[in-house]
PDB file of C-alpha atoms in Angstrom:
ATOM      1  CA  MET A 266     -30.435  17.116  45.040  1.00 42.00           C
ATOM      2  CA  ASP A 267     -33.651  16.544  42.354  1.00 42.00           C
ATOM      3  CA  PRO A 268     -34.935  19.611  41.572  1.00 42.00           C
ATOM      4  CA  THR A 269     -38.561  18.388  41.229  1.00 40.00           C
ATOM      5  CA  THR A 270     -39.396  18.124  44.908  1.00 40.00           C
ATOM      6  CA  ASP A 271     -39.732  21.064  47.459  1.00 41.00           C
ATOM      7  CA  ASN A 272     -36.292  21.349  49.464  1.00 39.00           C
ATOM      8  CA  ALA A 273     -38.212  23.422  51.953  1.00 38.00           C
ATOM      9  CA  GLY A 274     -36.235  22.502  55.956  1.00 39.00           C
ATOM     10  CA  PRO A 275     -36.886  22.728  59.032  1.00 43.00           C
ATOM     11  CA  THR A 276     -36.167  26.879  59.602  1.00 50.00           C
ATOM     12  CA  GLY A 277     -31.872  27.382  61.145  1.00 67.00           C
ATOM     13  CA  ASP A 278     -29.846  29.844  62.580  1.00 84.00           C
ATOM     14  CA  PRO A 279     -30.574  33.095  61.156  1.00 85.00           C
ATOM     15  CA  ASP A 280     -27.037  34.396  62.524  1.00 87.00           C
ATOM     16  CA  ARG A 281     -25.771  31.321  60.579  1.00 88.00           C
ATOM     17  CA  ALA A 282     -27.930  32.656  57.306  1.00 89.00           C
ATOM     18  CA  ARG A 283     -26.107  35.963  56.974  1.00 90.00           C
ATOM     19  CA  ALA A 284     -23.342  35.085  57.277  1.00 90.00           C
ATOM     20  CA  ALA A 285     -23.803  32.223  54.672  1.00 89.00           C
ATOM     21  CA  LEU A 286     -25.546  34.556  52.697  1.00 89.00           C
ATOM     22  CA  GLU A 287     -22.683  37.440  52.450  1.00 88.00           C
ATOM     23  CA  ALA A 288     -19.826  34.938  51.492  1.00 87.00           C
ATOM     24  CA  LEU A 289     -21.477  34.501  48.943  1.00 84.00           C
ATOM     25  CA  ARG A 290     -20.372  37.511  47.733  1.00 81.00           C
ATOM     26  CA  ALA A 291     -16.540  36.429  48.082  1.00 82.00           C
ATOM     27  CA  GLU A 292     -17.186  33.654  46.960  1.00 87.00           C
ATOM     28  CA  ILE A 293     -19.157  34.160  43.034  1.00 86.00           C
ATOM     29  CA  ALA A 294     -16.248  36.977  43.335  1.00 83.00           C
ATOM     30  CA  LYS A 295     -13.798  34.279  42.360  1.00 85.00           C
ATOM     31  CA  ALA A 296     -15.329  33.451  38.682  1.00 87.00           C
ATOM     32  CA  VAL A 297     -17.223  37.503  38.137  1.00 86.00           C
ATOM     33  CA  VAL A 298     -14.263  40.906  39.449  1.00 84.00           C
ATOM     34  CA  GLY A 299     -17.015  43.205  40.077  1.00 80.00           C
ATOM     35  CA  GLN A 300     -20.719  42.801  40.554  1.00 81.00           C
ATOM     36  CA  ASP A 301     -21.405  43.381  43.903  1.00 84.00           C
ATOM     37  CA  PRO A 302     -24.873  45.430  43.527  1.00 87.00           C
ATOM     38  CA  ALA A 303     -25.819  42.829  40.711  1.00 89.00           C
ATOM     39  CA  VAL A 304     -24.894  39.644  43.851  1.00 88.00           C
ATOM     40  CA  THR A 305     -26.632  41.574  46.315  1.00 90.00           C
ATOM     41  CA  GLY A 306     -29.447  41.980  43.847  1.00 92.00           C
ATOM     42  CA  LEU A 307     -29.900  38.041  43.313  1.00 91.00           C
ATOM     43  CA  VAL A 308     -29.525  37.406  47.142  1.00 91.00           C
ATOM     44  CA  VAL A 309     -32.560  40.078  47.460  1.00 94.00           C
ATOM     45  CA  ALA A 310     -33.935  38.641  45.013  1.00 94.00           C
ATOM     46  CA  LEU A 311     -34.162  34.792  46.350  1.00 91.00           C
ATOM     47  CA  LEU A 312     -35.370  36.299  50.085  1.00 93.00           C
ATOM     48  CA  CYS A 313     -38.202  37.630  48.770  1.00 94.00           C
ATOM     49  CA  ARG A 314     -39.186  35.032  46.065  1.00 92.00           C
ATOM     50  CA  GLY A 315     -39.156  37.226  43.284  1.00 93.00           C
ATOM     51  CA  HIS A 316     -37.272  37.244  39.721  1.00 95.00           C
ATOM     52  CA  VAL A 317     -34.434  38.908  38.666  1.00 95.00           C
ATOM     53  CA  LEU A 318     -34.116  40.403  34.631  1.00 94.00           C
ATOM     54  CA  LEU A 319     -30.668  41.066  34.040  1.00 92.00           C
ATOM     55  CA  GLU A 320     -29.842  43.654  31.570  1.00 89.00           C
ATOM     56  CA  GLY A 321     -26.534  44.576  29.889  1.00 84.00           C
ATOM     57  CA  VAL A 322     -24.303  44.345  26.469  1.00 82.00           C
ATOM     58  CA  PRO A 323     -22.643  41.593  25.790  1.00 82.00           C
ATOM     59  CA  GLY A 324     -19.644  40.130  27.343  1.00 82.00           C
ATOM     60  CA  VAL A 325     -20.235  41.838  30.955  1.00 84.00           C
ATOM     61  CA  ALA A 326     -20.594  37.721  32.251  1.00 83.00           C
ATOM     62  CA  LYS A 327     -24.552  37.725  32.433  1.00 86.00           C
ATOM     63  CA  THR A 328     -24.221  34.538  32.253  1.00 85.00           C
ATOM     64  CA  LEU A 329     -21.245  33.737  33.575  1.00 87.00           C
ATOM     65  CA  LEU A 330     -23.053  35.990  37.470  1.00 88.00           C
ATOM     66  CA  VAL A 331     -26.039  33.677  37.007  1.00 87.00           C
ATOM     67  CA  ARG A 332     -23.813  30.205  37.034  1.00 87.00           C
ATOM     68  CA  ALA A 333     -21.472  31.344  39.999  1.00 89.00           C
ATOM     69  CA  LEU A 334     -24.612  31.907  41.913  1.00 89.00           C
ATOM     70  CA  ALA A 335     -26.178  29.029  41.242  1.00 87.00           C
ATOM     71  CA  ALA A 336     -22.792  26.847  42.233  1.00 88.00           C
ATOM     72  CA  ALA A 337     -21.979  28.646  45.942  1.00 89.00           C
ATOM     73  CA  LEU A 338     -25.975  28.270  46.750  1.00 87.00           C
ATOM     74  CA  GLU A 339     -25.271  24.522  45.949  1.00 81.00           C
ATOM     75  CA  LEU A 340     -28.960  25.014  43.574  1.00 83.00           C
ATOM     76  CA  ASP A 341     -29.453  23.434  40.287  1.00 86.00           C
ATOM     77  CA  THR A 342     -29.111  25.454  37.805  1.00 87.00           C
ATOM     78  CA  LYS A 343     -30.570  25.290  33.611  1.00 90.00           C
ATOM     79  CA  ARG A 344     -30.055  27.009  31.208  1.00 90.00           C
ATOM     80  CA  VAL A 345     -32.713  28.046  28.197  1.00 91.00           C
ATOM     81  CA  GLN A 346     -31.192  30.130  25.030  1.00 91.00           C
ATOM     82  CA  PHE A 347     -34.368  32.465  23.827  1.00 90.00           C
ATOM     83  CA  THR A 348     -34.988  31.979  19.916  1.00 89.00           C
ATOM     84  CA  PRO A 349     -37.342  33.000  17.320  1.00 89.00           C
ATOM     85  CA  ASP A 350     -38.366  29.449  16.420  1.00 89.00           C
ATOM     86  CA  LEU A 351     -38.330  28.054  20.488  1.00 90.00           C
ATOM     87  CA  MET A 352     -42.193  26.884  21.180  1.00 90.00           C
ATOM     88  CA  PRO A 353     -42.910  26.850  25.253  1.00 88.00           C
ATOM     89  CA  SER A 354     -43.104  23.553  25.631  1.00 89.00           C
ATOM     90  CA  ASP A 355     -39.984  23.807  25.236  1.00 90.00           C
ATOM     91  CA  ILE A 356     -39.369  25.962  28.640  1.00 92.00           C
ATOM     92  CA  THR A 357     -42.323  23.655  29.386  1.00 90.00           C
ATOM     93  CA  GLY A 358     -42.485  20.420  28.859  1.00 88.00           C
ATOM     94  CA  SER A 359     -45.014  18.417  26.963  1.00 86.00           C
ATOM     95  CA  LEU A 360     -46.960  14.729  27.222  1.00 83.00           C
ATOM     96  CA  VAL A 361     -44.853  12.391  25.125  1.00 86.00           C
ATOM     97  CA  TYR A 362     -46.655   8.794  24.393  1.00 81.00           C
ATOM     98  CA  ASP A 363     -45.175   6.009  25.244  1.00 78.00           C
ATOM     99  CA  ALA A 364     -45.334   3.333  23.375  1.00 79.00           C
ATOM    100  CA  ARG A 365     -44.598   0.149  25.821  1.00 82.00           C
ATOM    101  CA  THR A 366     -47.264   1.222  28.258  1.00 80.00           C
ATOM    102  CA  ALA A 367     -49.737   2.577  25.780  1.00 78.00           C
ATOM    103  CA  GLU A 368     -49.966   6.011  27.493  1.00 82.00           C
ATOM    104  CA  PHE A 369     -48.673   9.546  27.480  1.00 83.00           C
ATOM    105  CA  SER A 370     -46.455  10.666  30.391  1.00 82.00           C
ATOM    106  CA  PHE A 371     -45.095  14.394  31.427  1.00 85.00           C
ATOM    107  CA  GLN A 372     -41.583  14.845  30.081  1.00 87.00           C
ATOM    108  CA  PRO A 373     -40.382  17.848  32.380  1.00 89.00           C
ATOM    109  CA  GLY A 374     -38.661  20.896  30.713  1.00 89.00           C
ATOM    110  CA  PRO A 375     -36.143  22.755  32.261  1.00 92.00           C
ATOM    111  CA  VAL A 376     -38.362  25.660  33.897  1.00 93.00           C
ATOM    112  CA  PHE A 377     -38.288  22.606  36.758  1.00 94.00           C
ATOM    113  CA  THR A 378     -35.372  23.996  38.497  1.00 92.00           C
ATOM    114  CA  HIS A 379     -34.051  26.310  40.855  1.00 91.00           C
ATOM    115  CA  LEU A 380     -32.620  28.807  39.094  1.00 91.00           C
ATOM    116  CA  LEU A 381     -33.867  29.438  35.467  1.00 92.00           C
ATOM    117  CA  LEU A 382     -31.388  31.308  33.384  1.00 91.00           C
ATOM    118  CA  ALA A 383     -33.326  32.595  30.464  1.00 91.00           C
ATOM    119  CA  ASP A 384     -30.557  33.964  27.809  1.00 89.00           C
ATOM    120  CA  GLU A 385     -31.992  36.772  25.994  1.00 88.00           C
ATOM    121  CA  ILE A 386     -35.330  36.793  27.050  1.00 89.00           C
ATOM    122  CA  ASN A 387     -36.900  39.004  24.638  1.00 87.00           C
ATOM    123  CA  ARG A 388     -35.358  37.423  21.249  1.00 87.00           C
ATOM    124  CA  THR A 389     -38.443  34.682  21.753  1.00 87.00           C
ATOM    125  CA  PRO A 390     -42.348  35.702  20.335  1.00 86.00           C
ATOM    126  CA  PRO A 391     -44.915  36.768  22.820  1.00 84.00           C
ATOM    127  CA  LYS A 392     -46.099  33.304  23.282  1.00 84.00           C
ATOM    128  CA  THR A 393     -42.804  31.572  24.203  1.00 85.00           C
ATOM    129  CA  GLN A 394     -42.412  34.757  26.566  1.00 85.00           C
ATOM    130  CA  SER A 395     -45.973  34.594  28.050  1.00 82.00           C
ATOM    131  CA  SER A 396     -45.335  30.425  29.072  1.00 82.00           C
ATOM    132  CA  LEU A 397     -43.452  31.754  31.682  1.00 86.00           C
ATOM    133  CA  LEU A 398     -45.807  33.965  33.057  1.00 85.00           C
ATOM    134  CA  GLU A 399     -47.970  31.665  35.196  1.00 85.00           C
ATOM    135  CA  ALA A 400     -44.926  29.844  36.377  1.00 89.00           C
ATOM    136  CA  MET A 401     -43.165  33.557  37.468  1.00 90.00           C
ATOM    137  CA  GLU A 402     -46.461  34.485  39.267  1.00 88.00           C
ATOM    138  CA  GLU A 403     -47.866  30.452  39.940  1.00 89.00           C
ATOM    139  CA  ARG A 404     -44.764  28.451  40.670  1.00 91.00           C
ATOM    140  CA  GLN A 405     -46.399  26.031  38.845  1.00 90.00           C
ATOM    141  CA  VAL A 406     -46.498  24.548  35.302  1.00 90.00           C
ATOM    142  CA  THR A 407     -50.788  23.657  33.458  1.00 86.00           C
ATOM    143  CA  VAL A 408     -49.833  21.147  31.186  1.00 82.00           C
ATOM    144  CA  ASP A 409     -53.136  19.477  29.870  1.00 80.00           C
ATOM    145  CA  GLY A 410     -54.897  20.764  32.479  1.00 82.00           C
ATOM    146  CA  THR A 411     -52.922  19.103  35.347  1.00 85.00           C
ATOM    147  CA  PRO A 412     -50.542  21.928  37.512  1.00 89.00           C
ATOM    148  CA  ARG A 413     -47.503  20.833  38.185  1.00 90.00           C
ATOM    149  CA  PRO A 414     -45.717  23.018  41.053  1.00 93.00           C
ATOM    150  CA  LEU A 415     -42.350  24.052  40.447  1.00 93.00           C
ATOM    151  CA  PRO A 416     -39.319  23.689  43.083  1.00 91.00           C
ATOM    152  CA  ASP A 417     -38.280  25.524  45.949  1.00 87.00           C
ATOM    153  CA  PRO A 418     -36.405  27.982  46.017  1.00 88.00           C
ATOM    154  CA  PHE A 419     -37.837  28.565  42.144  1.00 92.00           C
ATOM    155  CA  LEU A 420     -36.175  32.224  40.742  1.00 92.00           C
ATOM    156  CA  VAL A 421     -35.570  32.409  36.997  1.00 93.00           C
ATOM    157  CA  ALA A 422     -33.138  35.221  35.736  1.00 93.00           C
ATOM    158  CA  ALA A 423     -33.470  36.615  32.549  1.00 92.00           C
ATOM    159  CA  THR A 424     -30.855  38.184  30.738  1.00 89.00           C
ATOM    160  CA  GLN A 425     -31.875  41.012  27.491  1.00 86.00           C
ATOM    161  CA  ASN A 426     -29.511  42.675  25.601  1.00 78.00           C
ATOM    162  CA  PRO A 427     -30.419  46.702  25.608  1.00 74.00           C
ATOM    163  CA  VAL A 428     -28.700  47.887  22.541  1.00 60.00           C
ATOM    164  CA  GLU A 429     -29.695  45.087  19.793  1.00 60.00           C
ATOM    165  CA  TYR A 430     -33.142  45.366  18.147  1.00 62.00           C
ATOM    166  CA  GLU A 431     -32.910  43.387  15.267  1.00 63.00           C
ATOM    167  CA  GLY A 432     -35.000  40.262  15.854  1.00 64.00           C
ATOM    168  CA  THR A 433     -36.186  41.595  19.059  1.00 76.00           C
ATOM    169  CA  TYR A 434     -39.113  41.374  20.981  1.00 81.00           C
ATOM    170  CA  PRO A 435     -40.167  43.436  24.052  1.00 82.00           C
ATOM    171  CA  LEU A 436     -41.071  41.952  27.131  1.00 83.00           C
ATOM    172  CA  PRO A 437     -45.180  43.700  27.444  1.00 80.00           C
ATOM    173  CA  GLU A 438     -45.277  45.143  30.706  1.00 81.00           C
ATOM    174  CA  ALA A 439     -47.523  42.924  32.004  1.00 79.00           C
ATOM    175  CA  GLN A 440     -44.554  40.117  32.166  1.00 82.00           C
ATOM    176  CA  LEU A 441     -42.456  43.786  33.167  1.00 87.00           C
ATOM    177  CA  ASP A 442     -44.139  43.450  36.817  1.00 88.00           C
ATOM    178  CA  ARG A 443     -43.419  39.627  37.187  1.00 89.00           C
ATOM    179  CA  PHE A 444     -39.685  40.758  37.717  1.00 94.00           C
ATOM    180  CA  LEU A 445     -38.565  41.728  40.981  1.00 95.00           C
ATOM    181  CA  LEU A 446     -35.964  43.892  39.942  1.00 96.00           C
ATOM    182  CA  LYS A 447     -34.550  44.860  36.778  1.00 95.00           C
ATOM    183  CA  LEU A 448     -30.673  45.338  37.223  1.00 93.00           C
ATOM    184  CA  THR A 449     -28.155  46.861  35.313  1.00 90.00           C
ATOM    185  CA  ILE A 450     -24.800  44.959  34.665  1.00 88.00           C
ATOM    186  CA  PRO A 451     -22.746  48.225  33.517  1.00 86.00           C
ATOM    187  CA  LEU A 452     -18.772  47.754  31.719  1.00 88.00           C
ATOM    188  CA  PRO A 453     -16.118  46.767  34.252  1.00 87.00           C
ATOM    189  CA  SER A 454     -13.521  49.718  34.759  1.00 88.00           C
ATOM    190  CA  ARG A 455      -9.888  50.176  33.665  1.00 91.00           C
ATOM    191  CA  GLN A 456      -8.616  48.287  36.683  1.00 92.00           C
ATOM    192  CA  GLN A 457     -11.240  45.413  36.634  1.00 89.00           C
ATOM    193  CA  GLU A 458     -10.969  44.669  33.072  1.00 91.00           C
ATOM    194  CA  ILE A 459      -7.093  44.713  34.175  1.00 93.00           C
ATOM    195  CA  ASP A 460      -7.909  41.910  36.201  1.00 90.00           C
ATOM    196  CA  VAL A 461     -10.135  40.273  34.506  1.00 89.00           C
ATOM    197  CA  LEU A 462      -7.955  39.523  31.607  1.00 93.00           C
ATOM    198  CA  THR A 463      -4.734  38.582  33.820  1.00 92.00           C
ATOM    199  CA  ARG A 464      -7.380  35.811  34.967  1.00 88.00           C
ATOM    200  CA  HIS A 465      -7.275  34.503  31.610  1.00 89.00           C
ATOM    201  CA  ALA A 466      -4.071  34.387  31.585  1.00 92.00           C
ATOM    202  CA  GLU A 467      -2.991  32.749  33.959  1.00 87.00           C
ATOM    203  CA  GLY A 468      -5.433  29.597  33.219  1.00 86.00           C
ATOM    204  CA  PHE A 469      -8.864  30.799  34.554  1.00 85.00           C
ATOM    205  CA  ASN A 470     -12.080  28.632  32.481  1.00 85.00           C
ATOM    206  CA  PRO A 471     -15.755  30.362  33.054  1.00 83.00           C
ATOM    207  CA  ARG A 472     -16.642  27.110  31.830  1.00 83.00           C
ATOM    208  CA  ASP A 473     -14.696  25.516  34.464  1.00 82.00           C
ATOM    209  CA  LEU A 474     -15.917  26.818  37.626  1.00 83.00           C
ATOM    210  CA  HIS A 475     -15.239  24.060  40.162  1.00 83.00           C
ATOM    211  CA  ALA A 476     -11.329  24.366  38.695  1.00 83.00           C
ATOM    212  CA  ALA A 477     -11.806  27.982  39.568  1.00 82.00           C
ATOM    213  CA  GLY A 478     -12.396  27.250  43.398  1.00 82.00           C
ATOM    214  CA  VAL A 479     -16.325  27.907  43.674  1.00 85.00           C
ATOM    215  CA  ARG A 480     -18.094  26.385  46.362  1.00 89.00           C
ATOM    216  CA  PRO A 481     -21.584  25.933  48.008  1.00 89.00           C
ATOM    217  CA  VAL A 482     -21.003  28.482  51.328  1.00 89.00           C
ATOM    218  CA  ALA A 483     -25.153  28.348  50.981  1.00 87.00           C
ATOM    219  CA  THR A 484     -27.627  25.516  51.320  1.00 84.00           C
ATOM    220  CA  ALA A 485     -31.866  25.769  50.834  1.00 83.00           C
ATOM    221  CA  ALA A 486     -32.069  25.542  54.708  1.00 86.00           C
ATOM    222  CA  ASP A 487     -29.656  28.820  54.502  1.00 88.00           C
ATOM    223  CA  LEU A 488     -32.379  30.213  52.191  1.00 89.00           C
ATOM    224  CA  ASP A 489     -35.574  28.981  54.847  1.00 89.00           C
ATOM    225  CA  ALA A 490     -34.127  30.576  57.633  1.00 91.00           C
ATOM    226  CA  ALA A 491     -32.953  33.733  56.318  1.00 93.00           C
ATOM    227  CA  ARG A 492     -36.931  34.232  54.174  1.00 93.00           C
ATOM    228  CA  ALA A 493     -38.439  32.877  58.253  1.00 93.00           C
ATOM    229  CA  ALA A 494     -35.795  36.070  59.330  1.00 94.00           C
ATOM    230  CA  VAL A 495     -37.215  38.978  56.569  1.00 95.00           C
ATOM    231  CA  ALA A 496     -40.559  38.188  57.089  1.00 94.00           C
ATOM    232  CA  LYS A 497     -40.463  39.386  60.777  1.00 94.00           C
ATOM    233  CA  THR A 498     -38.197  42.165  59.826  1.00 95.00           C
ATOM    234  CA  THR A 499     -40.747  45.636  61.141  1.00 95.00           C
ATOM    235  CA  VAL A 500     -41.773  47.286  59.021  1.00 96.00           C
ATOM    236  CA  SER A 501     -43.367  51.264  61.066  1.00 96.00           C
ATOM    237  CA  PRO A 502     -46.590  52.975  59.436  1.00 96.00           C
ATOM    238  CA  ASP A 503     -44.431  55.673  58.576  1.00 96.00           C
ATOM    239  CA  ILE A 504     -41.874  53.382  56.209  1.00 97.00           C
ATOM    240  CA  THR A 505     -45.334  51.598  54.755  1.00 97.00           C
ATOM    241  CA  ALA A 506     -46.993  55.752  53.741  1.00 97.00           C
ATOM    242  CA  TYR A 507     -42.971  56.669  52.161  1.00 97.00           C
ATOM    243  CA  VAL A 508     -43.054  53.769  49.566  1.00 97.00           C
ATOM    244  CA  VAL A 509     -47.102  54.838  48.660  1.00 97.00           C
ATOM    245  CA  ASP A 510     -45.828  58.091  48.153  1.00 97.00           C
ATOM    246  CA  ILE A 511     -42.378  57.266  46.130  1.00 97.00           C
ATOM    247  CA  CYS A 512     -45.450  54.803  43.946  1.00 96.00           C
ATOM    248  CA  ARG A 513     -48.024  57.534  43.962  1.00 96.00           C
ATOM    249  CA  ALA A 514     -45.255  59.925  42.871  1.00 96.00           C
ATOM    250  CA  THR A 515     -44.955  57.731  39.374  1.00 96.00           C
ATOM    251  CA  ARG A 516     -48.054  57.671  39.086  1.00 95.00           C
ATOM    252  CA  GLU A 517     -48.777  62.101  38.616  1.00 94.00           C
ATOM    253  CA  SER A 518     -45.058  62.664  36.957  1.00 94.00           C
ATOM    254  CA  PRO A 519     -44.858  64.619  34.150  1.00 94.00           C
ATOM    255  CA  SER A 520     -42.930  62.372  32.513  1.00 94.00           C
ATOM    256  CA  LEU A 521     -44.482  59.114  32.555  1.00 93.00           C
ATOM    257  CA  THR A 522     -47.147  57.786  30.589  1.00 93.00           C
ATOM    258  CA  LEU A 523     -47.330  54.371  33.379  1.00 91.00           C
ATOM    259  CA  GLY A 524     -46.646  54.741  36.845  1.00 93.00           C
ATOM    260  CA  VAL A 525     -46.026  52.070  39.050  1.00 94.00           C
ATOM    261  CA  SER A 526     -48.664  49.615  39.966  1.00 92.00           C
ATOM    262  CA  PRO A 527     -49.748  48.421  43.764  1.00 93.00           C
ATOM    263  CA  ARG A 528     -47.559  45.326  42.912  1.00 93.00           C
ATOM    264  CA  GLY A 529     -44.435  47.670  42.384  1.00 94.00           C
ATOM    265  CA  ALA A 530     -45.129  49.161  45.998  1.00 96.00           C
ATOM    266  CA  THR A 531     -44.980  45.794  47.523  1.00 96.00           C
ATOM    267  CA  ALA A 532     -42.312  44.752  45.655  1.00 96.00           C
ATOM    268  CA  LEU A 533     -40.306  47.852  46.939  1.00 97.00           C
ATOM    269  CA  LEU A 534     -41.335  47.006  50.447  1.00 97.00           C
ATOM    270  CA  ALA A 535     -40.516  42.820  50.257  1.00 96.00           C
ATOM    271  CA  ALA A 536     -37.393  44.162  48.426  1.00 97.00           C
ATOM    272  CA  SER A 537     -37.047  47.133  51.620  1.00 97.00           C
ATOM    273  CA  ARG A 538     -37.264  44.477  54.121  1.00 96.00           C
ATOM    274  CA  ALA A 539     -34.522  41.582  52.685  1.00 96.00           C
ATOM    275  CA  TRP A 540     -32.066  44.807  52.531  1.00 96.00           C
ATOM    276  CA  ALA A 541     -32.406  45.584  55.482  1.00 96.00           C
ATOM    277  CA  TRP A 542     -31.836  41.745  57.271  1.00 95.00           C
ATOM    278  CA  LEU A 543     -29.274  41.456  54.769  1.00 93.00           C
ATOM    279  CA  THR A 544     -27.652  45.186  56.326  1.00 92.00           C
ATOM    280  CA  GLY A 545     -27.806  43.681  59.962  1.00 92.00           C
ATOM    281  CA  ARG A 546     -30.925  45.234  61.469  1.00 93.00           C
ATOM    282  CA  ASP A 547     -34.713  44.436  62.304  1.00 92.00           C
ATOM    283  CA  TYR A 548     -36.401  46.980  61.099  1.00 95.00           C
ATOM    284  CA  VAL A 549     -36.995  48.759  58.055  1.00 96.00           C
ATOM    285  CA  ILE A 550     -35.490  52.788  57.331  1.00 96.00           C
ATOM    286  CA  PRO A 551     -36.040  55.338  54.493  1.00 97.00           C
ATOM    287  CA  ASP A 552     -32.405  54.438  53.435  1.00 96.00           C
ATOM    288  CA  ASP A 553     -33.630  50.884  52.603  1.00 96.00           C
ATOM    289  CA  VAL A 554     -36.159  51.613  50.499  1.00 97.00           C
ATOM    290  CA  LYS A 555     -33.985  54.420  49.125  1.00 96.00           C
ATOM    291  CA  ALA A 556     -31.377  52.129  48.270  1.00 95.00           C
ATOM    292  CA  LEU A 557     -34.173  49.161  46.547  1.00 96.00           C
ATOM    293  CA  ALA A 558     -35.283  52.102  44.685  1.00 96.00           C
ATOM    294  CA  LEU A 559     -33.718  52.113  41.565  1.00 96.00           C
ATOM    295  CA  PRO A 560     -33.930  48.018  41.012  1.00 96.00           C
ATOM    296  CA  THR A 561     -37.549  47.747  41.630  1.00 96.00           C
ATOM    297  CA  LEU A 562     -39.241  50.261  40.211  1.00 96.00           C
ATOM    298  CA  ARG A 563     -36.620  51.559  36.802  1.00 95.00           C
ATOM    299  CA  HIS A 564     -39.246  48.583  34.905  1.00 94.00           C
ATOM    300  CA  ARG A 565     -42.663  49.619  36.211  1.00 94.00           C
ATOM    301  CA  VAL A 566     -43.140  53.067  34.396  1.00 94.00           C
ATOM    302  CA  GLN A 567     -42.235  53.825  30.981  1.00 92.00           C
ATOM    303  CA  LEU A 568     -41.127  57.430  29.023  1.00 92.00           C
ATOM    304  CA  ARG A 569     -43.843  59.566  27.822  1.00 93.00           C
ATOM    305  CA  PRO A 570     -41.533  59.748  23.658  1.00 92.00           C
ATOM    306  CA  GLU A 571     -41.206  63.418  24.244  1.00 93.00           C
ATOM    307  CA  ALA A 572     -39.238  62.924  27.104  1.00 90.00           C
ATOM    308  CA  GLU A 573     -37.546  60.338  26.163  1.00 88.00           C
ATOM    309  CA  MET A 574     -36.613  62.829  23.299  1.00 90.00           C
ATOM    310  CA  GLU A 575     -35.252  65.050  26.145  1.00 91.00           C
ATOM    311  CA  GLY A 576     -32.892  62.271  26.965  1.00 88.00           C
ATOM    312  CA  VAL A 577     -34.846  62.064  30.435  1.00 92.00           C
ATOM    313  CA  THR A 578     -34.312  58.020  31.605  1.00 93.00           C
ATOM    314  CA  ALA A 579     -36.573  55.546  33.742  1.00 94.00           C
ATOM    315  CA  ASP A 580     -33.636  56.271  36.153  1.00 95.00           C
ATOM    316  CA  SER A 581     -33.739  60.013  36.389  1.00 96.00           C
ATOM    317  CA  VAL A 582     -37.182  60.332  36.795  1.00 96.00           C
ATOM    318  CA  ILE A 583     -37.354  57.935  39.992  1.00 97.00           C
ATOM    319  CA  ASN A 584     -33.813  59.832  41.859  1.00 96.00           C
ATOM    320  CA  ALA A 585     -35.942  63.142  41.010  1.00 96.00           C
ATOM    321  CA  ILE A 586     -39.131  61.689  43.281  1.00 97.00           C
ATOM    322  CA  LEU A 587     -36.685  60.294  46.025  1.00 96.00           C
ATOM    323  CA  THR A 588     -35.404  63.449  46.505  1.00 96.00           C
ATOM    324  CA  HIS A 589     -38.666  65.629  46.316  1.00 95.00           C
ATOM    325  CA  VAL A 590     -40.617  62.948  48.346  1.00 96.00           C
ATOM    326  CA  PRO A 591     -39.979  64.030  52.311  1.00 95.00           C
ATOM    327  CA  VAL A 592     -38.600  61.299  54.062  1.00 94.00           C
ATOM    328  CA  PRO A 593     -40.684  60.151  57.336  1.00 91.00           C
ATOM    329  CA  ARG A 594     -38.174  60.888  60.682  1.00 82.00           C
TER     330      ARG A 594
END
């Protein structure tokens, strides 16, 4: 499959597409123990043409999760290790002089793929971080004044470590807002950790997903059919108003200096529609909005320093808002 071409095919059967996307969980489970919420979030992001920020301590299989998803979806994936000396052209590509033709030719960078794993994105300076902004928002890369479209589907899955601050550059709010979801990858439970060690003792090699039995169970055509079905998912005026009320409440919260923007409200509505379709409905209910509120909004708000010192978190503020905003009937 050529990642530099558009793979959009004819719209297929939405029921088959739903079944194929549901099969992703079982397939990814061959390589990753647990993490069902993160798998679901990545699928939701693909359906919404969004991007995902994965946050977790080192060693909780963030990279393995993205690689397993790409293998189960039959998509091309590339990984970029973000470091302080990484240049924008190392991601987007650059013009290279060809002595044989005496002309410059464009050599595409790793961003020209379906699934870009931006590992430890907060370890690179803002100039390099910003090189992803155009790709994430416009789905194109401009080099030497020439825009070059990225393949479809295209998803950036960026990881960051929440406990290491030395040598890191926190993502600015403008870039955080480009991520559809922020998924937190927790430490495994005791039984899950036992399962991980048992797999390794039996010969599991995380670098060889094929040997682990991970096989493609969904294609780009399935994704196209699923996206078409999600676009037809009904949203009532009451649900739209409910999403707006939740987002407006964040702007009025005394614990926050920055609330959710209209872009965030649009993201919450889109994610809720995708989740409703994945669960087998062609209409959105309030529980869909509640289910996606935390991953969609937690990175779009900013705590006041005094609230942070008192132990308040973005998640606790959003949960309190969900409790107080009237739910439509």
